[in-house]
Coordinates of C-alpha atoms in Angstrom, one line a residue:
X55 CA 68.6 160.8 192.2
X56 CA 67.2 164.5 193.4
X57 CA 64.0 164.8 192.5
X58 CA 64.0 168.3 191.6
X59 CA 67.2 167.2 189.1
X60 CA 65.0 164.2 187.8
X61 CA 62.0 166.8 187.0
X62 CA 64.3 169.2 185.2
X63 CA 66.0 166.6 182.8
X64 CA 63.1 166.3 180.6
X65 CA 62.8 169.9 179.9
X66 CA 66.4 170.2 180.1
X67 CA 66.7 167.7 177.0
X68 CA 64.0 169.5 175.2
X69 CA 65.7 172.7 175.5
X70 CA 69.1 171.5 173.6
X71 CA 67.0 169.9 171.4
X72 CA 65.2 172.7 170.4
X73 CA 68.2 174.7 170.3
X74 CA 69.8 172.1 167.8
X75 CA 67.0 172.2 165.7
X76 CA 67.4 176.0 165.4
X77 CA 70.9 176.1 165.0
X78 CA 70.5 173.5 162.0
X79 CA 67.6 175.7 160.8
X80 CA 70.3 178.5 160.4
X81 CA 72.8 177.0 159.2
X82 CA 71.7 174.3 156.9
X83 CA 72.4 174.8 153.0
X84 CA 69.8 176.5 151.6
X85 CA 71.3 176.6 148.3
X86 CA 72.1 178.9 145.8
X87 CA 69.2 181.3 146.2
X88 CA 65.8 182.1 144.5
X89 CA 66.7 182.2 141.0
X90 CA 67.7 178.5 140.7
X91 CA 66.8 175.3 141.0
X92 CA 67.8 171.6 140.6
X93 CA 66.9 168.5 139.9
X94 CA 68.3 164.4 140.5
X95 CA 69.9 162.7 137.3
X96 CA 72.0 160.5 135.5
X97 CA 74.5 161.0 132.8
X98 CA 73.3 159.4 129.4
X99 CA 74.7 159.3 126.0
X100 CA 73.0 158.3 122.7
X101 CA 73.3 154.3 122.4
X102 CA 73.8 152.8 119.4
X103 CA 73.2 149.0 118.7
X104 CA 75.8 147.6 115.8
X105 CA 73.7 144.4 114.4
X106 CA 74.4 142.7 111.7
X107 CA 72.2 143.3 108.2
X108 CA 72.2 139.8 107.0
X109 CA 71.5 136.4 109.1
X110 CA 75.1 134.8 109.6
X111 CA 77.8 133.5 112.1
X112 CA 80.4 136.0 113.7
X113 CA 83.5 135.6 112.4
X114 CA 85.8 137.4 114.5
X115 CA 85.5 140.9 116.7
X116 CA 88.1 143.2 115.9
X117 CA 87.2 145.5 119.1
X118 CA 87.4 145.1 122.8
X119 CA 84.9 146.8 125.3
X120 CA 85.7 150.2 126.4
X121 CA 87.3 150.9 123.2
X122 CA 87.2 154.2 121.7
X123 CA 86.4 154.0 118.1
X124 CA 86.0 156.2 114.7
X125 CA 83.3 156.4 112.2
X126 CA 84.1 153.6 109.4
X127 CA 86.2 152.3 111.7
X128 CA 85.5 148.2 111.1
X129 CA 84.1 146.4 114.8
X130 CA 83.2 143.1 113.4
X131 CA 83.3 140.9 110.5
X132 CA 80.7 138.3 109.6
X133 CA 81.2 134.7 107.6
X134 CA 80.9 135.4 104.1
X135 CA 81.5 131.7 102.8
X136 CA 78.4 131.7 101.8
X137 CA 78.4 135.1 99.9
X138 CA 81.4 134.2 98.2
X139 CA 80.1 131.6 96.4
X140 CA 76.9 133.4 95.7
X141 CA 79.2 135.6 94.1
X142 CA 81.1 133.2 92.0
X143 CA 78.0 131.7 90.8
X144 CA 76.7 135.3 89.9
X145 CA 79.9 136.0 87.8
X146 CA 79.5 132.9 85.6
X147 CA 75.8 133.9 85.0
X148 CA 76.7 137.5 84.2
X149 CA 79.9 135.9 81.8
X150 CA 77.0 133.5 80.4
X151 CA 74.4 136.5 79.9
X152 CA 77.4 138.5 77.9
X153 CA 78.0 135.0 75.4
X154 CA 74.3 135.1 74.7
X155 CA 74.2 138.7 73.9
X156 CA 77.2 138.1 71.5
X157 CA 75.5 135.5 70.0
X158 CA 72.0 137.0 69.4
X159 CA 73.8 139.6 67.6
X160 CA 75.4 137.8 65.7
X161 CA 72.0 136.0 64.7
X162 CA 70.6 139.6 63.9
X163 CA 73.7 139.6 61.4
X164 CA 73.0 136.9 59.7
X165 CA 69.0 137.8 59.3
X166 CA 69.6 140.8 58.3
X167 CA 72.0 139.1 55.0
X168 CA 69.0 137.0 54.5
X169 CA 67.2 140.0 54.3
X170 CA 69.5 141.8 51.6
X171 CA 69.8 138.1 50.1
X172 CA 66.0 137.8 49.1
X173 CA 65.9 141.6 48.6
X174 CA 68.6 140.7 45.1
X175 CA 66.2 137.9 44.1
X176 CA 63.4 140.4 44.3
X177 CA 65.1 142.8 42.2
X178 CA 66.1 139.7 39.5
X179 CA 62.5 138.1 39.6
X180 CA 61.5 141.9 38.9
X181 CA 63.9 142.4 36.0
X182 CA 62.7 138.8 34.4
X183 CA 59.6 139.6 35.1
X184 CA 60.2 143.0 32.8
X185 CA 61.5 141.7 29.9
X186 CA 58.8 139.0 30.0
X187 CA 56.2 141.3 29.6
X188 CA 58.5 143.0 27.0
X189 CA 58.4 140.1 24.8
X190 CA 54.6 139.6 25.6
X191 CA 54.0 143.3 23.9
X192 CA 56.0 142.2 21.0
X193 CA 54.6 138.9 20.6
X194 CA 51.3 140.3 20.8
X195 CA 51.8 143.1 18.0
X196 CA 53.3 140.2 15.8
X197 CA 50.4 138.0 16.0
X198 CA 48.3 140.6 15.2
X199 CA 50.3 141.1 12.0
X200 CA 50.6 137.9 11.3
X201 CA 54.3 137.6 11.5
X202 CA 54.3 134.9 14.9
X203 CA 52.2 132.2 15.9
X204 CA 49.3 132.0 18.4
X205 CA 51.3 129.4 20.2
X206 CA 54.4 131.4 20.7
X207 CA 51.6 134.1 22.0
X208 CA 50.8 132.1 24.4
X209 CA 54.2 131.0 25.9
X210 CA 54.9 134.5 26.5
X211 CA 52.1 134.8 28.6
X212 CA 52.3 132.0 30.3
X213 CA 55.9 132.9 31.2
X214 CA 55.1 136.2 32.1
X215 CA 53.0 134.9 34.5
X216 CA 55.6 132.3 36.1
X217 CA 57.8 134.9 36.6
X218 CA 55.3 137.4 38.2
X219 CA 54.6 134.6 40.3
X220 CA 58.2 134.2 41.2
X221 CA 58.7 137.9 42.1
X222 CA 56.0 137.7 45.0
X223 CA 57.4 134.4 46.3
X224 CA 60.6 136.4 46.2
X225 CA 59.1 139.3 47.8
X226 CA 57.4 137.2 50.7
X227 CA 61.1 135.7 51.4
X228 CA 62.1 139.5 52.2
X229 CA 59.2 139.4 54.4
X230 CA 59.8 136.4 56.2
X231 CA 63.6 137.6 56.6
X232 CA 62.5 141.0 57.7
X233 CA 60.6 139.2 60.4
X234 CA 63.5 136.9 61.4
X235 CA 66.0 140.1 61.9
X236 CA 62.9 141.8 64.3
X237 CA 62.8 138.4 66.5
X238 CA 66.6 138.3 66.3
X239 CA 66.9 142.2 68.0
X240 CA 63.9 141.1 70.2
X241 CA 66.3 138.2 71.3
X242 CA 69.6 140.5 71.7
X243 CA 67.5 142.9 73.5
X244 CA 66.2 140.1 75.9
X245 CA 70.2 138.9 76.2
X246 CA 71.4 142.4 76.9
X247 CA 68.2 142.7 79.9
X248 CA 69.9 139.4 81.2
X249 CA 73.0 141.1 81.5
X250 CA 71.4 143.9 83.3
X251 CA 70.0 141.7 85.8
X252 CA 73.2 139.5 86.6
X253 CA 75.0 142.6 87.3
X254 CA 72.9 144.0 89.5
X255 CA 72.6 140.1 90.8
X256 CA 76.6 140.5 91.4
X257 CA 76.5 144.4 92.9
X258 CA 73.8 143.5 95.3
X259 CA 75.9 140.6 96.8
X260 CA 78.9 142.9 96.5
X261 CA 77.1 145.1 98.7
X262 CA 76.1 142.4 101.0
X263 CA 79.8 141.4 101.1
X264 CA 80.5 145.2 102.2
X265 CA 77.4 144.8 105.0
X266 CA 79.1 141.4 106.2
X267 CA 82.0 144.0 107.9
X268 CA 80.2 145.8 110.6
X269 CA 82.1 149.1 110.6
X270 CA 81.2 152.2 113.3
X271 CA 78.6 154.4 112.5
X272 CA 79.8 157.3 114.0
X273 CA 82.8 158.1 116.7
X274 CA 82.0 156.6 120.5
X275 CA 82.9 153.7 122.8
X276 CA 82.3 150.4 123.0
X277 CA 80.0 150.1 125.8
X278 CA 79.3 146.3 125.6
X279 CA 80.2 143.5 123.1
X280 CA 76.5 141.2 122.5
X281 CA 78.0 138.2 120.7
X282 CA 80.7 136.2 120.0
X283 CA 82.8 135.2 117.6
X284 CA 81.1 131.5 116.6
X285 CA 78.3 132.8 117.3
X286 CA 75.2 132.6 114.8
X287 CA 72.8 135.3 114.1
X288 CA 69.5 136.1 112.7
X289 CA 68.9 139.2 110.7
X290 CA 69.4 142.4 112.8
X291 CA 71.1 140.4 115.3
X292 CA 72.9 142.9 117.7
X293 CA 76.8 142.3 118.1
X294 CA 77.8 145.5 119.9
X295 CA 76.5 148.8 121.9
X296 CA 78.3 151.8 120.9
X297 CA 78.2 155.0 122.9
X298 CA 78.2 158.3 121.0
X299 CA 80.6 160.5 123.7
X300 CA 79.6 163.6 121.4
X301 CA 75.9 163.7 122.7
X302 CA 76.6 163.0 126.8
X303 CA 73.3 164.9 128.9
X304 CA 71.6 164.7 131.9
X305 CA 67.3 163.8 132.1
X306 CA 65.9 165.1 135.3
X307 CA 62.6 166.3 136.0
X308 CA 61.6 169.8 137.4
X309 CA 58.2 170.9 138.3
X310 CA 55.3 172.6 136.1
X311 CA 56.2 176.4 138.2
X312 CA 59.9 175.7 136.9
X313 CA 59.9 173.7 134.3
X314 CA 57.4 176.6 132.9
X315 CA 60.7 179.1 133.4
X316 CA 63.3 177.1 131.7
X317 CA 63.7 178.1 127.8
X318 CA 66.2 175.7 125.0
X319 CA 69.8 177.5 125.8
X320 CA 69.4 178.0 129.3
X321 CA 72.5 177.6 131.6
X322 CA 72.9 174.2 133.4
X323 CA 75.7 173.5 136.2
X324 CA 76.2 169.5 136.8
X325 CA 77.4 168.2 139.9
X326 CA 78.3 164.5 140.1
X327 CA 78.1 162.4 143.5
X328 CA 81.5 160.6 142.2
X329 CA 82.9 163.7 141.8
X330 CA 81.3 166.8 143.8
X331 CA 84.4 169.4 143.2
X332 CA 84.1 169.3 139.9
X333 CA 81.6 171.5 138.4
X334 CA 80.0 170.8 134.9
X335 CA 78.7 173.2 132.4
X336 CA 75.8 172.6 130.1
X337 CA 73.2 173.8 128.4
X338 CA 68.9 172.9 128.6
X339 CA 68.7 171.0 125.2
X340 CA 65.1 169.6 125.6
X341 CA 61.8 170.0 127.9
X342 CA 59.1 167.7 127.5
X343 CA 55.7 169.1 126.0
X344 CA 53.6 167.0 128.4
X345 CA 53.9 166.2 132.1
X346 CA 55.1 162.8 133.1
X347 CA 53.8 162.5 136.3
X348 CA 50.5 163.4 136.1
X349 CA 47.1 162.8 138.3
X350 CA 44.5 161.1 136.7
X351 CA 42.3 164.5 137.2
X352 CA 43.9 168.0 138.2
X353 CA 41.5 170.2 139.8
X354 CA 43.3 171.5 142.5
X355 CA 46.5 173.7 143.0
X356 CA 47.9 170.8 145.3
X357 CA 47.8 168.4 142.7
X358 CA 49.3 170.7 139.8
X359 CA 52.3 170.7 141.7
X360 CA 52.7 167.0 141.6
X361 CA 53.5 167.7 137.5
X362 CA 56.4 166.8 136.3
X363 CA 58.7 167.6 133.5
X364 CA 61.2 165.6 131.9
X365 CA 64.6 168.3 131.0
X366 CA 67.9 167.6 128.9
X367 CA 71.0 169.7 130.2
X368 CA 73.4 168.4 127.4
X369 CA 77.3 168.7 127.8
X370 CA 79.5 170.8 125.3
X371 CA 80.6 168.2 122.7
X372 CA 83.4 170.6 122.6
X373 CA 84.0 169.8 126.1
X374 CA 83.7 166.2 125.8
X375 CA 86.3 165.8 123.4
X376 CA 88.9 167.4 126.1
X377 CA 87.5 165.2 128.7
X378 CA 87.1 161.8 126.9
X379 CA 88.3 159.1 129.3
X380 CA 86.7 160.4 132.2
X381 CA 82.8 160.4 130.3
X382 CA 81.1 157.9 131.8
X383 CA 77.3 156.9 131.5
X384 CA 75.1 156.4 134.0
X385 CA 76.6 158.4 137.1
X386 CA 74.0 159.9 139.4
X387 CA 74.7 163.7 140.1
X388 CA 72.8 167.0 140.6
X389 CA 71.6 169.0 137.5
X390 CA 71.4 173.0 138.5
X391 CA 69.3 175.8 136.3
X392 CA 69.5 179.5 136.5
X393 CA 66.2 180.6 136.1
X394 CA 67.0 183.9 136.3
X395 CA 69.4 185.2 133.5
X396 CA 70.5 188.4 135.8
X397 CA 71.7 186.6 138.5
X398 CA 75.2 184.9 139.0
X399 CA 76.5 181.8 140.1
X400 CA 77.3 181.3 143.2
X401 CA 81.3 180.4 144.2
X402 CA 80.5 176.7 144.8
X403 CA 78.5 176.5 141.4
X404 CA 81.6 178.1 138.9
X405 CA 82.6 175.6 136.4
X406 CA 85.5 173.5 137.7
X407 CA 86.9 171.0 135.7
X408 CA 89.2 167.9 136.0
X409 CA 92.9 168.8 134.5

Protein backbone atom coordinates (compact mmCIF):
# COMPACT_ATOMS: atom_id res chain seq x y z
CA UNK A 1 0.00 0.00 0.00
CA UNK A 2 1.11 3.89 -0.69
CA UNK A 3 2.30 5.24 2.06
CA UNK A 4 0.95 8.57 1.76
CA UNK A 5 -2.71 6.53 1.31
CA UNK A 6 -1.81 4.39 4.51
CA UNK A 7 -1.13 7.82 6.56
CA UNK A 8 -4.47 9.43 5.37
CA UNK A 9 -6.75 6.48 6.30
CA UNK A 10 -6.62 7.11 9.94
CA UNK A 11 -7.74 10.64 9.68
CA UNK A 12 -9.80 9.79 6.85
CA UNK A 13 -11.86 7.38 9.21
CA UNK A 14 -12.02 9.91 11.91
CA UNK A 15 -13.45 12.39 9.67
CA UNK A 16 -16.66 10.18 8.67
CA UNK A 17 -16.81 9.43 12.07
CA UNK A 18 -16.97 12.64 13.26
CA UNK A 19 -19.34 13.56 10.63
CA UNK A 20 -21.73 10.63 11.71
CA UNK A 21 -21.63 11.68 15.09
CA UNK A 22 -22.92 15.15 13.99
CA UNK A 23 -25.32 14.09 11.68
CA UNK A 24 -26.88 11.85 14.55
CA UNK A 25 -26.48 14.83 16.89
CA UNK A 26 -28.93 16.66 14.44
CA UNK A 27 -31.17 14.43 13.74
CA UNK A 28 -31.70 12.25 16.80
CA UNK A 29 -35.25 12.58 18.61
CA UNK A 30 -35.06 15.03 20.90
CA UNK A 31 -38.55 14.68 21.94
CA UNK A 32 -41.39 16.68 22.32
CA UNK A 33 -39.79 19.90 23.57
CA UNK A 34 -39.20 21.70 26.86
CA UNK A 35 -42.48 21.54 28.49
CA UNK A 36 -42.60 17.81 28.91
CA UNK A 37 -41.13 15.01 30.15
CA UNK A 38 -41.36 11.26 30.65
CA UNK A 39 -40.75 8.57 32.49
CA UNK A 40 -40.35 4.28 32.21
CA UNK A 41 -43.43 2.19 33.53
CA UNK A 42 -45.72 -0.62 33.71
CA UNK A 43 -49.43 -0.84 33.45
CA UNK A 44 -50.91 -1.94 36.93
CA UNK A 45 -54.37 -2.46 38.11
CA UNK A 46 -55.74 -2.79 41.70
CA UNK A 47 -55.36 -6.71 42.66
CA UNK A 48 -57.66 -8.26 44.65
CA UNK A 49 -57.10 -11.60 46.51
CA UNK A 50 -60.64 -13.70 46.82
CA UNK A 51 -59.84 -16.06 50.08
CA UNK A 52 -62.02 -17.86 51.75
CA UNK A 53 -63.50 -16.54 55.37
CA UNK A 54 -63.79 -19.80 57.04
CA UNK A 55 -60.99 -22.85 57.09
CA UNK A 56 -62.49 -25.55 54.53
CA UNK A 57 -61.93 -27.67 51.32
CA UNK A 58 -62.81 -26.15 47.80
CA UNK A 59 -65.57 -27.54 46.49
CA UNK A 60 -65.74 -26.57 42.98
CA UNK A 61 -64.53 -23.26 40.92
CA UNK A 62 -67.13 -21.85 38.94
CA UNK A 63 -64.63 -19.42 36.92
CA UNK A 64 -61.76 -19.98 34.57
CA UNK A 65 -58.68 -17.60 34.30
CA UNK A 66 -58.99 -14.66 32.24
CA UNK A 67 -62.56 -14.46 32.90
CA UNK A 68 -64.34 -11.32 33.06
CA UNK A 69 -66.51 -11.09 36.00
CA UNK A 70 -69.40 -8.86 37.85
CA UNK A 71 -69.69 -7.77 41.37
CA UNK A 72 -71.79 -10.65 43.26
CA UNK A 73 -71.03 -12.61 40.61
CA UNK A 74 -70.30 -16.23 42.64
CA UNK A 75 -66.23 -17.56 41.80
CA UNK A 76 -66.08 -20.34 44.12
CA UNK A 77 -67.94 -22.41 46.50
CA UNK A 78 -66.61 -24.01 49.58
CA UNK A 79 -67.77 -27.53 51.46
CA UNK A 80 -70.39 -26.80 53.68
CA UNK A 81 -71.03 -30.41 55.09
CA UNK A 82 -69.88 -29.36 57.93
CA UNK A 83 -72.04 -26.21 58.28
CA UNK A 84 -74.99 -27.92 57.41
CA UNK A 85 -75.11 -30.01 60.15
CA UNK A 86 -74.06 -27.21 62.51
CA UNK A 87 -77.04 -25.88 61.27
CA UNK A 88 -79.43 -28.69 61.85
CA UNK A 89 -78.14 -29.13 65.22
CA UNK A 90 -78.73 -25.30 65.85
CA UNK A 91 -82.45 -25.64 64.69
CA UNK A 92 -83.31 -28.36 67.16
CA UNK A 93 -81.74 -26.28 69.96
CA UNK A 94 -83.59 -23.12 68.87
CA UNK A 95 -87.08 -25.59 68.49
CA UNK A 96 -85.93 -26.98 72.15
CA UNK A 97 -85.34 -23.22 73.53
CA UNK A 98 -89.10 -22.35 72.16
CA UNK A 99 -90.71 -25.75 74.20
CA UNK A 100 -88.99 -24.47 77.31
CA UNK A 101 -90.25 -20.98 76.94
CA UNK A 102 -93.78 -22.57 76.45
CA UNK A 103 -93.41 -24.42 79.30
CA UNK A 104 -92.04 -21.84 81.82
CA UNK A 105 -95.08 -19.92 81.01
CA UNK A 106 -97.12 -22.19 81.57
CA UNK A 107 -95.46 -22.72 85.16
CA UNK A 108 -95.96 -18.82 85.70
CA UNK A 109 -99.72 -19.77 85.08
CA UNK A 110 -100.09 -22.15 87.34
CA UNK A 111 -98.15 -19.95 90.23
CA UNK A 112 -99.94 -17.29 89.69
CA UNK A 113 -103.56 -19.66 90.47
CA UNK A 114 -101.71 -20.66 93.56
CA UNK A 115 -101.35 -17.27 94.18
CA UNK A 116 -105.16 -16.25 93.72
CA UNK A 117 -105.79 -19.84 95.45
CA UNK A 118 -104.24 -18.87 98.93
CA UNK A 119 -105.30 -15.17 98.39
CA UNK A 120 -109.48 -16.94 98.87
CA UNK A 121 -108.16 -18.71 101.98
CA UNK A 122 -106.83 -15.53 103.24
CA UNK A 123 -109.92 -13.70 102.67
CA UNK A 124 -112.03 -16.92 104.47
CA UNK A 125 -109.46 -17.35 107.46
CA UNK A 126 -110.11 -13.32 107.67
CA UNK A 127 -113.91 -13.60 107.64
CA UNK A 128 -113.76 -16.68 110.44
CA UNK A 129 -111.46 -14.89 112.02
CA UNK A 130 -114.27 -11.84 112.17
CA UNK A 131 -117.02 -13.45 113.41
CA UNK A 132 -114.77 -15.12 116.04
CA UNK A 133 -114.00 -12.09 117.60
CA UNK A 134 -117.68 -11.15 117.13
CA UNK A 135 -118.80 -13.85 119.33
CA UNK A 136 -115.73 -13.15 121.75
CA UNK A 137 -117.42 -9.45 122.27
CA UNK A 138 -120.61 -11.06 123.00
CA UNK A 139 -119.43 -13.73 125.14
CA UNK A 140 -117.55 -11.35 127.01
CA UNK A 141 -120.64 -8.85 127.72
CA UNK A 142 -122.57 -12.00 128.77
CA UNK A 143 -120.34 -13.13 131.33
CA UNK A 144 -120.11 -9.96 132.70
CA UNK A 145 -123.88 -10.14 133.14
CA UNK A 146 -124.02 -13.21 134.18
CA UNK A 147 -125.99 -14.72 131.45
CA UNK A 148 -122.91 -17.34 130.01
CA UNK A 149 -120.34 -19.24 131.61
CA UNK A 150 -116.66 -18.51 132.13
CA UNK A 151 -115.91 -21.68 130.16
CA UNK A 152 -117.85 -20.75 127.11
CA UNK A 153 -115.60 -17.29 127.58
CA UNK A 154 -112.92 -18.96 127.16
CA UNK A 155 -113.60 -21.08 124.10
CA UNK A 156 -114.24 -18.10 122.28
CA UNK A 157 -110.95 -16.85 122.88
CA UNK A 158 -109.28 -19.65 122.34
CA UNK A 159 -110.88 -19.98 118.96
CA UNK A 160 -110.38 -16.61 118.12
CA UNK A 161 -106.93 -17.21 118.46
CA UNK A 162 -106.84 -20.48 116.25
CA UNK A 163 -108.29 -18.79 113.62
CA UNK A 164 -106.06 -15.62 113.79
CA UNK A 165 -103.43 -18.08 113.66
CA UNK A 166 -104.84 -19.61 110.62
CA UNK A 167 -105.17 -16.33 108.70
CA UNK A 168 -101.33 -15.66 108.83
CA UNK A 169 -100.53 -19.24 107.86
CA UNK A 170 -102.85 -18.34 105.09
CA UNK A 171 -101.26 -15.15 104.38
CA UNK A 172 -97.58 -16.69 104.33
CA UNK A 173 -99.02 -19.25 101.58
CA UNK A 174 -99.81 -16.08 99.38
CA UNK A 175 -96.29 -15.24 100.16
CA UNK A 176 -94.69 -18.32 99.29
CA UNK A 177 -96.93 -18.40 96.03
CA UNK A 178 -96.04 -14.85 95.23
CA UNK A 179 -92.51 -15.90 95.33
CA UNK A 180 -93.05 -19.11 93.20
CA UNK A 181 -94.77 -16.86 90.25
CA UNK A 182 -91.40 -14.34 90.49
CA UNK A 183 -88.93 -17.53 90.02
CA UNK A 184 -91.37 -18.86 87.47
CA UNK A 185 -91.02 -15.26 85.12
CA UNK A 186 -87.27 -15.37 86.17
CA UNK A 187 -87.34 -18.89 84.50
CA UNK A 188 -89.45 -17.79 81.22
CA UNK A 189 -87.26 -14.84 80.98
CA UNK A 190 -84.16 -17.10 81.15
CA UNK A 191 -86.08 -19.56 78.32
CA UNK A 192 -86.98 -16.64 76.17
CA UNK A 193 -82.75 -15.34 76.51
CA UNK A 194 -82.19 -19.11 75.26
CA UNK A 195 -84.09 -18.47 72.37
CA UNK A 196 -82.27 -15.35 71.69
CA UNK A 197 -79.14 -16.99 71.64
CA UNK A 198 -80.04 -20.13 69.38
CA UNK A 199 -81.11 -17.74 66.81
CA UNK A 200 -78.44 -15.80 66.64
CA UNK A 201 -76.50 -19.44 66.94
CA UNK A 202 -78.55 -20.34 63.64
CA UNK A 203 -78.12 -16.71 61.70
CA UNK A 204 -74.43 -16.63 62.33
CA UNK A 205 -74.01 -20.16 60.64
CA UNK A 206 -76.50 -18.90 58.03
CA UNK A 207 -74.07 -16.30 57.41
CA UNK A 208 -71.27 -18.53 57.36
CA UNK A 209 -73.18 -20.70 54.95
CA UNK A 210 -73.46 -17.31 52.67
CA UNK A 211 -69.38 -16.76 53.28
CA UNK A 212 -68.78 -20.54 52.15
CA UNK A 213 -69.82 -19.06 48.27
CA UNK A 214 -66.98 -16.76 47.37
CA UNK A 215 -68.73 -14.29 45.16
CA UNK A 216 -66.78 -11.11 43.28
CA UNK A 217 -66.19 -8.14 45.15
CA UNK A 218 -66.32 -5.85 42.52
CA UNK A 219 -66.22 -6.08 38.48
CA UNK A 220 -62.58 -7.26 36.95
CA UNK A 221 -60.71 -10.35 35.65
CA UNK A 222 -59.57 -13.25 36.77
CA UNK A 223 -55.98 -12.86 36.72
CA UNK A 224 -55.00 -16.29 38.37
CA UNK A 225 -56.90 -19.14 40.09
CA UNK A 226 -54.60 -20.14 43.71
CA UNK A 227 -56.34 -23.44 44.54
CA UNK A 228 -58.16 -26.11 43.56
CA UNK A 229 -61.10 -27.76 43.75
CA UNK A 230 -60.14 -30.67 46.60
CA UNK A 231 -58.07 -28.59 47.89
CA UNK A 232 -58.13 -27.67 51.78
CA UNK A 233 -57.76 -24.34 53.25
CA UNK A 234 -56.96 -22.51 56.31
CA UNK A 235 -58.75 -19.41 57.20
CA UNK A 236 -58.07 -16.55 54.70
CA UNK A 237 -56.79 -19.04 52.39
CA UNK A 238 -56.44 -17.27 48.93
CA UNK A 239 -58.44 -19.13 46.00
CA UNK A 240 -58.28 -16.42 43.26
CA UNK A 241 -56.58 -12.91 42.11
CA UNK A 242 -59.04 -10.60 40.66
CA UNK A 243 -58.12 -7.60 38.63
CA UNK A 244 -60.20 -4.43 38.94
CA UNK A 245 -60.00 -3.16 34.93
CA UNK A 246 -61.72 0.09 36.34
CA UNK A 247 -58.54 1.37 38.21
CA UNK A 248 -55.69 0.44 35.29
CA UNK A 249 -52.38 3.30 35.82
CA UNK A 250 -49.03 3.54 35.22
CA UNK A 251 -46.15 4.13 38.41
CA UNK A 252 -43.04 5.76 37.02
CA UNK A 253 -40.73 7.97 38.68
CA UNK A 254 -39.69 11.59 37.62
CA UNK A 255 -37.16 13.66 39.30
CA UNK A 256 -37.43 16.26 42.26
CA UNK A 257 -37.08 19.58 39.36
CA UNK A 258 -40.20 17.71 37.69
CA UNK A 259 -41.87 15.85 39.84
CA UNK A 260 -41.98 19.39 41.87
CA UNK A 261 -44.07 20.74 38.48
CA UNK A 262 -46.56 18.01 38.19
CA UNK A 263 -50.00 18.84 40.06
CA UNK A 264 -53.24 15.81 40.66
CA UNK A 265 -55.12 16.37 37.12
CA UNK A 266 -52.34 16.89 35.02
CA UNK A 267 -52.32 15.45 31.40
CA UNK A 268 -50.52 12.11 30.91
CA UNK A 269 -49.97 10.47 27.23
CA UNK A 270 -49.01 6.57 27.49
CA UNK A 271 -47.01 4.87 25.00
CA UNK A 272 -46.77 1.11 25.18
CA UNK A 273 -43.54 -0.84 23.67
CA UNK A 274 -46.27 -3.68 22.54
CA UNK A 275 -48.07 -1.12 21.00
CA UNK A 276 -46.10 2.24 20.02
CA UNK A 277 -49.00 3.75 17.45
CA UNK A 278 -51.38 3.75 19.86
CA UNK A 279 -51.44 6.72 22.09
CA UNK A 280 -53.00 6.54 25.57
CA UNK A 281 -54.66 9.34 27.51
CA UNK A 282 -54.51 9.67 31.28
CA UNK A 283 -54.50 11.70 33.90
CA UNK A 284 -51.52 12.22 37.18
CA UNK A 285 -53.66 10.55 39.96
CA UNK A 286 -50.91 10.45 42.69
CA UNK A 287 -47.19 11.78 43.46
CA UNK A 288 -45.48 10.53 46.32
CA UNK A 289 -44.84 12.95 49.34
CA UNK A 290 -41.26 11.61 49.96
CA UNK A 291 -38.47 10.76 47.58
CA UNK A 292 -37.73 7.07 46.93
CA UNK A 293 -34.41 7.23 45.92
CA UNK A 294 -32.77 9.12 48.21
CA UNK A 295 -28.86 9.56 49.43
CA UNK A 296 -28.15 8.86 52.76
CA UNK A 297 -27.17 12.77 53.12
CA UNK A 298 -28.03 15.53 50.46
CA UNK A 299 -25.76 18.39 50.67
CA UNK A 300 -25.05 19.05 47.30
CA UNK A 301 -26.99 20.00 44.07
CA UNK A 302 -25.47 16.82 42.31
CA UNK A 303 -27.05 14.64 44.63
CA UNK A 304 -30.64 16.31 44.82
CA UNK A 305 -30.93 15.34 41.44
CA UNK A 306 -30.56 11.74 42.19
CA UNK A 307 -34.31 12.21 44.05
CA UNK A 308 -36.80 10.44 42.89
CA UNK A 309 -40.56 10.49 42.77
CA UNK A 310 -42.87 7.81 42.55
CA UNK A 311 -46.21 9.25 39.90
CA UNK A 312 -49.62 7.53 39.04
CA UNK A 313 -50.90 8.51 35.42
CA UNK A 314 -54.35 6.59 35.77
CA UNK A 315 -56.42 5.59 32.61
CA UNK A 316 -60.07 6.85 32.10
CA UNK A 317 -62.27 4.11 33.61
CA UNK A 318 -64.47 5.47 31.04
CA UNK A 319 -62.07 4.50 28.54
CA UNK A 320 -61.37 1.16 29.86
CA UNK A 321 -64.69 -0.04 29.61
CA UNK A 322 -64.56 0.58 25.66
CA UNK A 323 -61.27 -1.08 25.59
CA UNK A 324 -61.70 -4.11 27.90
CA UNK A 325 -60.03 -7.09 26.17
CA UNK A 326 -57.14 -5.37 25.17
CA UNK A 327 -56.23 -4.10 29.13
CA UNK A 328 -53.58 -5.93 30.13
CA UNK A 329 -51.28 -5.70 33.33
CA UNK A 330 -47.90 -5.50 33.41
CA UNK A 331 -46.78 -4.09 29.89
CA UNK A 332 -43.77 -1.90 29.88
CA UNK A 333 -44.38 1.55 28.00
CA UNK A 334 -43.51 5.25 28.20
CA UNK A 335 -45.59 7.59 30.51
CA UNK A 336 -45.44 11.38 28.96
CA UNK A 337 -46.44 14.74 31.20
CA UNK A 338 -47.08 18.25 29.98
CA UNK A 339 -45.65 20.27 32.35
CA UNK A 340 -46.56 23.15 30.78
CA UNK A 341 -50.49 23.69 30.49
CA UNK A 342 -49.98 26.26 27.40
CA UNK A 343 -48.27 24.13 25.29
CA UNK A 344 -49.71 21.45 22.85
CA UNK A 345 -49.03 18.08 21.95
CA UNK A 346 -46.98 17.27 19.56
CA UNK A 347 -48.55 15.09 16.27
CA UNK A 348 -46.85 11.86 17.41
CA UNK A 349 -48.22 12.34 21.09
CA UNK A 350 -52.25 12.90 20.03
CA UNK A 351 -54.37 10.24 21.50
CA UNK A 352 -54.72 7.33 19.19
CA UNK A 353 -56.62 4.52 20.06
CA UNK A 354 -57.23 0.85 18.98
CA UNK A 355 -60.75 0.51 16.96
Amino acid sequence: MNPTVKKWIPAAIALALAGAGYYWMGHRDNGPGEGFISGNGRIEATEVDVATKLPGRVQALLVDEGAFVKAGQPLARMDISSLQAQRAEAAARQAQAKNGVDTARAQVALRESDVRAAEAQVAARAAELDAGQRRLARSTTLEKEGASSSQELDDDRARVRGQQAALDAAKAQVAAAQAAVAAAKAQATGAVSSVDAAVATVARIDAELQDAQLVAPRDGRVQFLVAQPGEVLGAGGKVLNLVDLSDVYMSFFLPETAAGRVALGTEVRIVLDAAPQFVIPAEVSFVSSTAQFTPKTVETASERQKLMFRVKARIAPELLQKHLEQVKTGLPGEAWIKLDPHSAWPAHLQTKLAP
